[in-house]
Amino acid sequence: MQVSSQGVTVVALLADPDAPTEVAQRMALTLSARLADKAGQGRRFDVEVVSEPFTSGTEDPPTLMRRIMNRGSAEDWDVVVALTDLPLHSHGRRLAVDLNHEHGLALLSLPSLGGLRLQTRARRAVEEAVLGLAGPHTGGAEGPRRSQPLPEPFAKPSAPVQRDRTEKETDDLRYVVSGPRGYLRVLAGMVRANRPWRLVPGLSKALAAALATGAVATVNSTVWSLAASLGTPRLVIAAVGSVAVMIGWLIIDAELWHRSADSSPEARQRARLYNASTVATVGIGVLVCYVGLMVINWVWALFILNDQVFASMTRTPLRAEEYLTLAWFVASVATVGGALGSGLESDEAIRAAAYSKREQERRRKLQNDHDD
């Protein structure tokens, strides 16, 4: 990989739309200066961000690398680093980084960075990839030089990343995420990419049903008596049961469960990963809704309940503990009501709230292929 004749290394961040583009745009603000500082020797870098759906219609790493290669050959770029929020697989293993030193190309799967400190980890991975691709490189029959550094987020000995065999035609260095820790890391990255907090405003009709159910239940004397008579174990069971009902209903009703037409072990492994990310994404969103309902019901109970009426009906004085217990139990009842209300939401609205744009496109393609 040679630097351009003007002495400036032109770096293109080719990012999928939505989250990858946001990550690329934020890191581009300081990337040129950071690269120049790390490279030293008076080197300069010019960073461009290009937002394109380069993963559209495929998850195959060699195909993606060829697309990146073709895109880079049409521009005056020295290094191209492609960012996607799709989990990529190679030979049944989860791909982290794909590198091609001859053409100055890198493919980074953001879910492999995990769910925490994504911006920092992505920036470090891109920096190391660019410096490795733009610097002197001796290839040949022995492949990439042994001293080629791992991207810093993976450089620690405890990191669940290791070298893997390459495709030869499209890359010369590849790293995959392996082991249970690697699986959890990719799963956390997929959940983050789905942005589960978006599920809360995305379920407006379900939340309206839950709030209405909670408002009515809070002023119901039968609910008062039940809440006062329930111990902590039963309240926990009611909470877990109501959340599970909501999660199951959303997944089944909106057909979020991934079924692969391919019966190969690799396809089954992918399906398990996608379904685990779906359950985690929907679960986090429902838990946020549950906590919100609990707080709202508690405030509503503080405003509406009368201690004398409550004590006459339940034979229990209305103390802080009773307010909390009632809000907890009503939140469980309201969550079940919200599950029924979610039936009023369209499947597309739930999918849009539960998945990133890239994941939505991927699932639509799989559905179309299955229908064909």
Short mmCIF file of C-alpha atoms in Angstrom, two decimals:
data_model
loop_
_atom_site.label_atom_id
_atom_site.label_comp_id
_atom_site.label_asym_id
_atom_site.label_seq_id
_atom_site.Cartn_x
_atom_site.Cartn_y
_atom_site.Cartn_z
CA MET A 1 0.00 0.00 0.00
CA GLN A 2 1.57 3.25 -1.15
CA VAL A 3 0.85 6.78 0.02
CA SER A 4 -0.52 9.20 -2.57
CA SER A 5 1.96 11.30 -4.49
CA GLN A 6 1.00 14.47 -2.63
CA GLY A 7 2.30 12.98 0.60
CA VAL A 8 -1.18 12.75 2.11
CA THR A 9 -2.79 9.38 2.89
CA VAL A 10 -6.45 9.55 1.92
CA VAL A 11 -8.56 7.39 4.23
CA ALA A 12 -12.19 6.60 3.41
CA LEU A 13 -14.56 5.38 6.11
CA LEU A 14 -17.19 3.48 4.13
CA ALA A 15 -20.06 3.07 6.57
CA ASP A 16 -23.45 1.43 6.42
CA PRO A 17 -26.26 3.95 7.06
CA ASP A 18 -27.63 4.58 10.56
CA ALA A 19 -25.40 3.60 13.51
CA PRO A 20 -22.17 2.84 11.56
CA THR A 21 -22.37 6.21 9.82
CA GLU A 22 -22.87 7.96 13.15
CA VAL A 23 -19.83 6.16 14.58
CA ALA A 24 -17.74 7.07 11.51
CA GLN A 25 -18.78 10.72 11.54
CA ARG A 26 -17.93 11.14 15.21
CA MET A 27 -14.51 9.51 14.90
CA ALA A 28 -13.71 11.49 11.74
CA LEU A 29 -13.67 14.70 13.76
CA THR A 30 -10.36 13.76 15.39
CA LEU A 31 -9.11 10.80 13.35
CA SER A 32 -6.78 12.76 11.03
CA ALA A 33 -4.92 14.37 13.92
CA ARG A 34 -4.71 11.14 15.90
CA LEU A 35 -3.36 9.19 12.92
CA ALA A 36 -0.76 11.86 12.17
CA ASP A 37 0.33 11.92 15.80
CA LYS A 38 0.70 8.13 15.98
CA ALA A 39 2.36 7.76 12.58
CA GLY A 40 4.91 10.54 13.19
CA GLN A 41 7.56 11.42 10.57
CA GLY A 42 5.46 14.34 9.38
CA ARG A 43 2.83 12.12 7.78
CA ARG A 44 -0.59 13.57 7.04
CA PHE A 45 -3.98 11.91 6.70
CA ASP A 46 -7.17 13.09 5.02
CA VAL A 47 -10.29 11.31 6.28
CA GLU A 48 -13.54 11.10 4.32
CA VAL A 49 -16.83 9.55 5.49
CA VAL A 50 -18.96 7.84 2.84
CA SER A 51 -22.37 6.52 3.93
CA GLU A 52 -23.51 3.69 1.64
CA PRO A 53 -25.42 0.43 2.21
CA PHE A 54 -22.53 -1.69 0.98
CA THR A 55 -23.86 -4.77 2.83
CA SER A 56 -27.21 -4.63 1.03
CA GLY A 57 -28.35 -8.11 0.05
CA THR A 58 -25.39 -10.08 1.41
CA GLU A 59 -23.53 -11.05 4.58
CA ASP A 60 -20.76 -12.96 2.81
CA PRO A 61 -17.35 -11.44 3.80
CA PRO A 62 -15.58 -12.24 0.47
CA THR A 63 -18.44 -10.63 -1.43
CA LEU A 64 -18.29 -7.58 0.82
CA MET A 65 -14.51 -7.30 0.40
CA ARG A 66 -14.92 -7.41 -3.39
CA ARG A 67 -17.53 -4.66 -3.17
CA ILE A 68 -15.19 -2.55 -1.04
CA MET A 69 -12.36 -3.24 -3.48
CA ASN A 70 -14.46 -2.17 -6.46
CA ARG A 71 -15.68 0.93 -4.63
CA GLY A 72 -12.16 1.92 -3.65
CA SER A 73 -10.75 1.40 -7.14
CA ALA A 74 -13.22 3.98 -8.48
CA GLU A 75 -11.95 6.67 -6.10
CA ASP A 76 -8.63 8.29 -5.23
CA TRP A 77 -8.44 6.58 -1.85
CA ASP A 78 -5.32 5.06 -0.32
CA VAL A 79 -7.04 3.17 2.51
CA VAL A 80 -10.68 2.08 2.80
CA VAL A 81 -12.11 0.99 6.15
CA ALA A 82 -15.67 -0.36 5.92
CA LEU A 83 -17.91 -0.36 9.01
CA THR A 84 -21.08 -2.40 9.38
CA ASP A 85 -23.37 -3.20 12.31
CA LEU A 86 -24.21 -6.63 10.91
CA PRO A 87 -22.60 -9.65 12.61
CA LEU A 88 -20.48 -11.38 9.96
CA HIS A 89 -19.54 -15.07 9.87
CA SER A 90 -16.73 -16.99 8.25
CA HIS A 91 -16.52 -20.79 8.20
CA GLY A 92 -18.93 -20.98 11.15
CA ARG A 93 -16.99 -18.39 13.18
CA ARG A 94 -17.85 -14.79 13.98
CA LEU A 95 -15.73 -12.35 11.98
CA ALA A 96 -14.13 -9.36 13.70
CA VAL A 97 -11.71 -7.82 11.18
CA ASP A 98 -10.84 -8.58 7.56
CA LEU A 99 -7.69 -6.97 6.08
CA ASN A 100 -6.27 -6.75 2.57
CA HIS A 101 -2.88 -5.05 2.58
CA GLU A 102 -2.33 -5.13 -1.17
CA HIS A 103 -5.39 -2.98 -1.86
CA GLY A 104 -5.47 -1.15 1.50
CA LEU A 105 -8.85 -2.50 2.60
CA ALA A 106 -10.34 -3.32 6.00
CA LEU A 107 -13.78 -4.63 6.96
CA LEU A 108 -14.84 -4.16 10.59
CA SER A 109 -17.93 -5.77 12.10
CA LEU A 110 -18.98 -3.41 14.91
CA PRO A 111 -20.85 -6.07 16.96
CA SER A 112 -17.50 -7.82 17.51
CA LEU A 113 -16.46 -4.80 19.62
CA GLY A 114 -19.12 -5.56 22.22
CA GLY A 115 -21.84 -3.37 23.70
CA LEU A 116 -19.77 -1.00 25.86
CA ARG A 117 -17.48 1.87 24.86
CA LEU A 118 -18.28 1.25 21.21
CA GLN A 119 -17.08 4.64 19.97
CA THR A 120 -13.71 4.34 21.71
CA ARG A 121 -13.14 0.74 20.64
CA ALA A 122 -14.16 1.46 17.06
CA ARG A 123 -11.83 4.45 16.86
CA ARG A 124 -8.88 2.45 18.17
CA ALA A 125 -9.60 -0.44 15.82
CA VAL A 126 -9.80 1.90 12.83
CA GLU A 127 -6.59 3.69 13.85
CA GLU A 128 -4.62 0.44 14.09
CA ALA A 129 -6.09 -0.85 10.84
CA VAL A 130 -5.24 2.35 8.95
CA LEU A 131 -1.70 2.54 10.33
CA GLY A 132 -1.11 -1.12 9.48
CA LEU A 133 -2.48 -0.77 5.96
CA ALA A 134 -0.81 2.55 5.14
CA GLY A 135 2.61 1.60 6.53
CA PRO A 136 5.36 -0.47 4.89
CA HIS A 137 4.22 -4.01 4.30
CA THR A 138 6.07 -7.08 3.15
CA GLY A 139 3.75 -9.72 1.79
CA GLY A 140 4.73 -12.40 -0.64
CA ALA A 141 4.44 -16.11 -0.11
CA GLU A 142 4.73 -15.82 3.64
CA GLY A 143 1.65 -13.63 3.83
CA PRO A 144 1.34 -10.60 6.10
CA ARG A 145 4.23 -9.78 8.34
CA ARG A 146 4.18 -11.36 11.74
CA SER A 147 4.66 -8.06 13.52
CA GLN A 148 1.38 -6.69 12.15
CA PRO A 149 -0.45 -5.44 15.27
CA LEU A 150 -3.90 -6.45 16.26
CA PRO A 151 -6.42 -3.64 16.57
CA GLU A 152 -5.95 -2.35 20.12
CA PRO A 153 -9.41 -3.37 21.43
CA PHE A 154 -8.36 -6.98 20.69
CA ALA A 155 -4.69 -6.70 21.64
CA LYS A 156 -5.05 -7.76 25.25
CA PRO A 157 -4.14 -11.42 25.89
CA SER A 158 -7.55 -11.96 27.49
CA ALA A 159 -9.43 -10.74 24.41
CA PRO A 160 -11.51 -13.51 22.73
CA VAL A 161 -10.01 -12.86 19.29
CA GLN A 162 -7.61 -14.94 17.22
CA ARG A 163 -6.30 -15.24 13.68
CA ASP A 164 -8.24 -17.34 11.22
CA ARG A 165 -7.68 -18.67 7.73
CA THR A 166 -8.16 -16.12 4.96
CA GLU A 167 -9.96 -16.23 1.62
CA LYS A 168 -6.67 -15.42 -0.22
CA GLU A 169 -8.49 -13.73 -3.12
CA THR A 170 -10.01 -10.99 -0.98
CA ASP A 171 -7.94 -10.76 2.23
CA ASP A 172 -4.57 -11.69 3.69
CA LEU A 173 -5.25 -11.27 7.40
CA ARG A 174 -8.39 -12.12 9.31
CA TYR A 175 -9.43 -12.14 12.95
CA VAL A 176 -12.45 -13.93 14.39
CA VAL A 177 -14.19 -13.84 17.75
CA SER A 178 -14.25 -17.22 19.46
CA GLY A 179 -15.29 -18.91 22.68
CA PRO A 180 -18.15 -18.16 25.11
CA ARG A 181 -16.80 -14.69 25.92
CA GLY A 182 -16.59 -13.93 22.24
CA TYR A 183 -20.19 -15.08 21.75
CA LEU A 184 -21.40 -12.83 24.57
CA ARG A 185 -19.36 -9.96 23.20
CA VAL A 186 -20.92 -10.21 19.75
CA LEU A 187 -24.38 -10.67 21.27
CA ALA A 188 -23.94 -7.50 23.33
CA GLY A 189 -22.82 -5.66 20.20
CA MET A 190 -25.87 -6.86 18.27
CA VAL A 191 -28.21 -5.77 21.06
CA ARG A 192 -26.57 -2.34 21.16
CA ALA A 193 -26.92 -2.03 17.38
CA ASN A 194 -30.65 -2.74 17.74
CA ARG A 195 -30.95 0.08 20.31
CA PRO A 196 -33.52 -1.62 22.58
CA TRP A 197 -34.47 1.68 24.22
CA ARG A 198 -36.25 2.61 20.98
CA LEU A 199 -38.82 -0.08 21.75
CA VAL A 200 -40.44 2.14 24.40
CA PRO A 201 -41.70 4.95 22.12
CA GLY A 202 -42.23 2.41 19.35
CA LEU A 203 -44.96 0.64 21.33
CA SER A 204 -47.27 3.62 21.81
CA LYS A 205 -50.52 1.62 21.64
CA ALA A 206 -49.23 -1.06 24.02
CA LEU A 207 -48.06 1.59 26.48
CA ALA A 208 -51.42 3.36 26.28
CA ALA A 209 -53.17 0.08 27.14
CA ALA A 210 -50.74 -0.57 29.99
CA LEU A 211 -51.18 2.92 31.45
CA ALA A 212 -54.96 2.63 31.27
CA THR A 213 -54.85 -0.77 32.94
CA GLY A 214 -52.57 0.56 35.67
CA ALA A 215 -54.72 3.63 36.31
CA VAL A 216 -57.84 1.52 36.77
CA ALA A 217 -56.09 -1.15 38.85
CA THR A 218 -54.62 1.44 41.23
CA VAL A 219 -58.09 2.56 42.40
CA ASN A 220 -59.49 -0.98 42.63
CA SER A 221 -59.98 -2.17 46.21
CA THR A 222 -59.59 -5.81 45.18
CA VAL A 223 -56.14 -5.02 43.79
CA TRP A 224 -55.32 -3.27 47.09
CA SER A 225 -56.18 -6.40 49.04
CA LEU A 226 -54.23 -8.67 46.70
CA ALA A 227 -51.16 -6.45 46.80
CA ALA A 228 -51.27 -6.23 50.60
CA SER A 229 -51.56 -10.02 50.94
CA LEU A 230 -48.76 -10.92 48.53
CA GLY A 231 -45.29 -11.56 49.83
CA THR A 232 -42.08 -10.63 48.03
CA PRO A 233 -41.63 -14.07 46.36
CA ARG A 234 -45.08 -13.87 44.77
CA LEU A 235 -44.53 -10.28 43.66
CA VAL A 236 -41.27 -11.38 41.99
CA ILE A 237 -43.04 -14.28 40.28
CA ALA A 238 -45.79 -11.94 39.07
CA ALA A 239 -43.21 -9.48 37.72
CA VAL A 240 -41.17 -12.16 35.94
CA GLY A 241 -44.30 -13.79 34.55
CA SER A 242 -45.77 -10.55 33.20
CA VAL A 243 -42.48 -9.52 31.57
CA ALA A 244 -42.11 -12.97 30.03
CA VAL A 245 -45.68 -12.80 28.68
CA MET A 246 -44.97 -9.41 27.11
CA ILE A 247 -41.69 -10.57 25.54
CA GLY A 248 -43.23 -13.78 24.20
CA TRP A 249 -46.29 -12.01 22.85
CA LEU A 250 -44.24 -9.38 21.00
CA ILE A 251 -41.91 -11.96 19.45
CA ILE A 252 -44.70 -14.32 18.39
CA ASP A 253 -47.24 -11.72 17.28
CA ALA A 254 -44.74 -9.70 15.22
CA GLU A 255 -43.00 -12.84 13.93
CA LEU A 256 -39.60 -11.76 15.22
CA TRP A 257 -38.32 -15.32 15.66
CA HIS A 258 -35.68 -16.18 13.06
CA ARG A 259 -36.14 -19.45 11.17
CA SER A 260 -33.51 -20.49 8.68
CA ALA A 261 -34.41 -22.52 5.62
CA ASP A 262 -30.84 -23.84 5.66
CA SER A 263 -30.34 -26.82 7.99
CA SER A 264 -26.54 -26.62 8.07
CA PRO A 265 -24.78 -26.29 11.47
CA GLU A 266 -23.54 -22.81 10.53
CA ALA A 267 -27.06 -21.65 9.65
CA ARG A 268 -28.42 -23.02 12.93
CA GLN A 269 -25.63 -21.26 14.81
CA ARG A 270 -26.52 -17.97 13.14
CA ALA A 271 -30.20 -18.48 13.90
CA ARG A 272 -29.44 -19.03 17.59
CA LEU A 273 -27.37 -15.84 17.70
CA TYR A 274 -30.03 -13.77 15.94
CA ASN A 275 -32.79 -15.13 18.18
CA ALA A 276 -30.75 -14.53 21.33
CA SER A 277 -30.23 -10.91 20.25
CA THR A 278 -33.97 -10.59 19.58
CA VAL A 279 -34.91 -11.90 23.03
CA ALA A 280 -32.31 -9.65 24.70
CA THR A 281 -33.38 -6.58 22.70
CA VAL A 282 -37.09 -7.05 23.36
CA GLY A 283 -36.39 -8.04 26.97
CA ILE A 284 -34.44 -4.85 27.71
CA GLY A 285 -37.14 -2.74 26.08
CA VAL A 286 -39.90 -4.45 28.07
CA LEU A 287 -37.95 -4.08 31.34
CA VAL A 288 -37.58 -0.35 30.68
CA CYS A 289 -41.34 -0.17 30.11
CA TYR A 290 -41.97 -2.13 33.31
CA VAL A 291 -39.83 0.16 35.45
CA GLY A 292 -41.49 3.20 33.87
CA LEU A 293 -44.95 1.79 34.61
CA MET A 294 -43.93 1.09 38.19
CA VAL A 295 -42.78 4.68 38.73
CA ILE A 296 -45.89 6.15 37.09
CA ASN A 297 -48.22 3.90 39.12
CA TRP A 298 -46.38 4.85 42.31
CA VAL A 299 -46.81 8.58 41.60
CA TRP A 300 -50.47 8.00 40.69
CA ALA A 301 -51.03 6.08 43.93
CA LEU A 302 -49.44 8.89 45.98
CA PHE A 303 -51.83 11.35 44.38
CA ILE A 304 -55.08 9.36 44.42
CA LEU A 305 -55.12 7.03 47.43
CA ASN A 306 -56.70 7.90 50.76
CA ASP A 307 -55.13 6.27 53.80
CA GLN A 308 -58.40 5.90 55.71
CA VAL A 309 -60.21 4.27 52.78
CA PHE A 310 -57.25 2.01 52.08
CA ALA A 311 -56.99 0.93 55.73
CA SER A 312 -60.75 0.23 55.93
CA MET A 313 -60.60 -2.02 52.88
CA THR A 314 -57.34 -3.87 53.56
CA ARG A 315 -57.01 -3.54 57.34
CA THR A 316 -53.48 -2.37 56.70
CA PRO A 317 -52.25 1.19 57.26
CA LEU A 318 -51.12 2.99 54.13
CA ARG A 319 -47.37 3.37 54.57
CA ALA A 320 -44.47 3.79 52.17
CA GLU A 321 -44.13 0.02 51.90
CA GLU A 322 -47.75 -0.34 50.82
CA TYR A 323 -47.33 2.31 48.14
CA LEU A 324 -44.32 0.46 46.75
CA THR A 325 -45.98 -2.95 46.92
CA LEU A 326 -49.10 -1.68 45.20
CA ALA A 327 -47.11 0.05 42.43
CA TRP A 328 -45.07 -3.13 41.92
CA PHE A 329 -48.12 -5.38 41.64
CA VAL A 330 -50.05 -2.94 39.45
CA ALA A 331 -47.03 -2.70 37.11
CA SER A 332 -47.25 -6.47 36.59
CA VAL A 333 -50.98 -6.29 35.90
CA ALA A 334 -50.49 -3.33 33.55
CA THR A 335 -47.71 -5.13 31.65
CA VAL A 336 -50.10 -7.98 30.83
CA GLY A 337 -52.59 -5.36 29.66
CA GLY A 338 -49.85 -3.83 27.53
CA ALA A 339 -49.15 -7.23 25.96
CA LEU A 340 -52.76 -7.40 24.82
CA GLY A 341 -52.58 -3.80 23.61
CA SER A 342 -49.50 -4.57 21.54
CA GLY A 343 -51.79 -6.55 19.23
CA LEU A 344 -52.97 -3.16 17.93
CA GLU A 345 -49.45 -2.33 16.74
CA SER A 346 -48.50 -3.28 13.19
CA ASP A 347 -45.79 -5.90 12.76
CA GLU A 348 -43.70 -3.39 10.80
CA ALA A 349 -43.90 -0.87 13.65
CA ILE A 350 -42.67 -3.44 16.16
CA ARG A 351 -39.85 -4.58 13.86
CA ALA A 352 -38.82 -0.96 13.28
CA ALA A 353 -38.69 -0.41 17.04
CA ALA A 354 -36.84 -3.65 17.77
CA TYR A 355 -34.19 -3.74 15.04
CA SER A 356 -31.57 -1.53 13.44
CA LYS A 357 -32.10 -0.54 9.80
CA ARG A 358 -29.45 -3.01 8.61
CA GLU A 359 -31.10 -5.83 10.58
CA GLN A 360 -34.52 -4.92 9.20
CA GLU A 361 -33.19 -5.07 5.64
CA ARG A 362 -31.46 -8.37 6.33
CA ARG A 363 -34.65 -9.92 7.69
CA ARG A 364 -36.74 -8.60 4.80
CA LYS A 365 -34.32 -10.18 2.35
CA LEU A 366 -34.45 -13.50 4.19
CA GLN A 367 -38.25 -13.37 4.21
CA ASN A 368 -38.36 -12.58 0.48
CA ASP A 369 -35.94 -15.42 -0.27
CA HIS A 370 -38.09 -17.76 1.82
CA ASP A 371 -41.29 -16.65 0.02
CA ASP A 372 -39.61 -17.11 -3.40
#
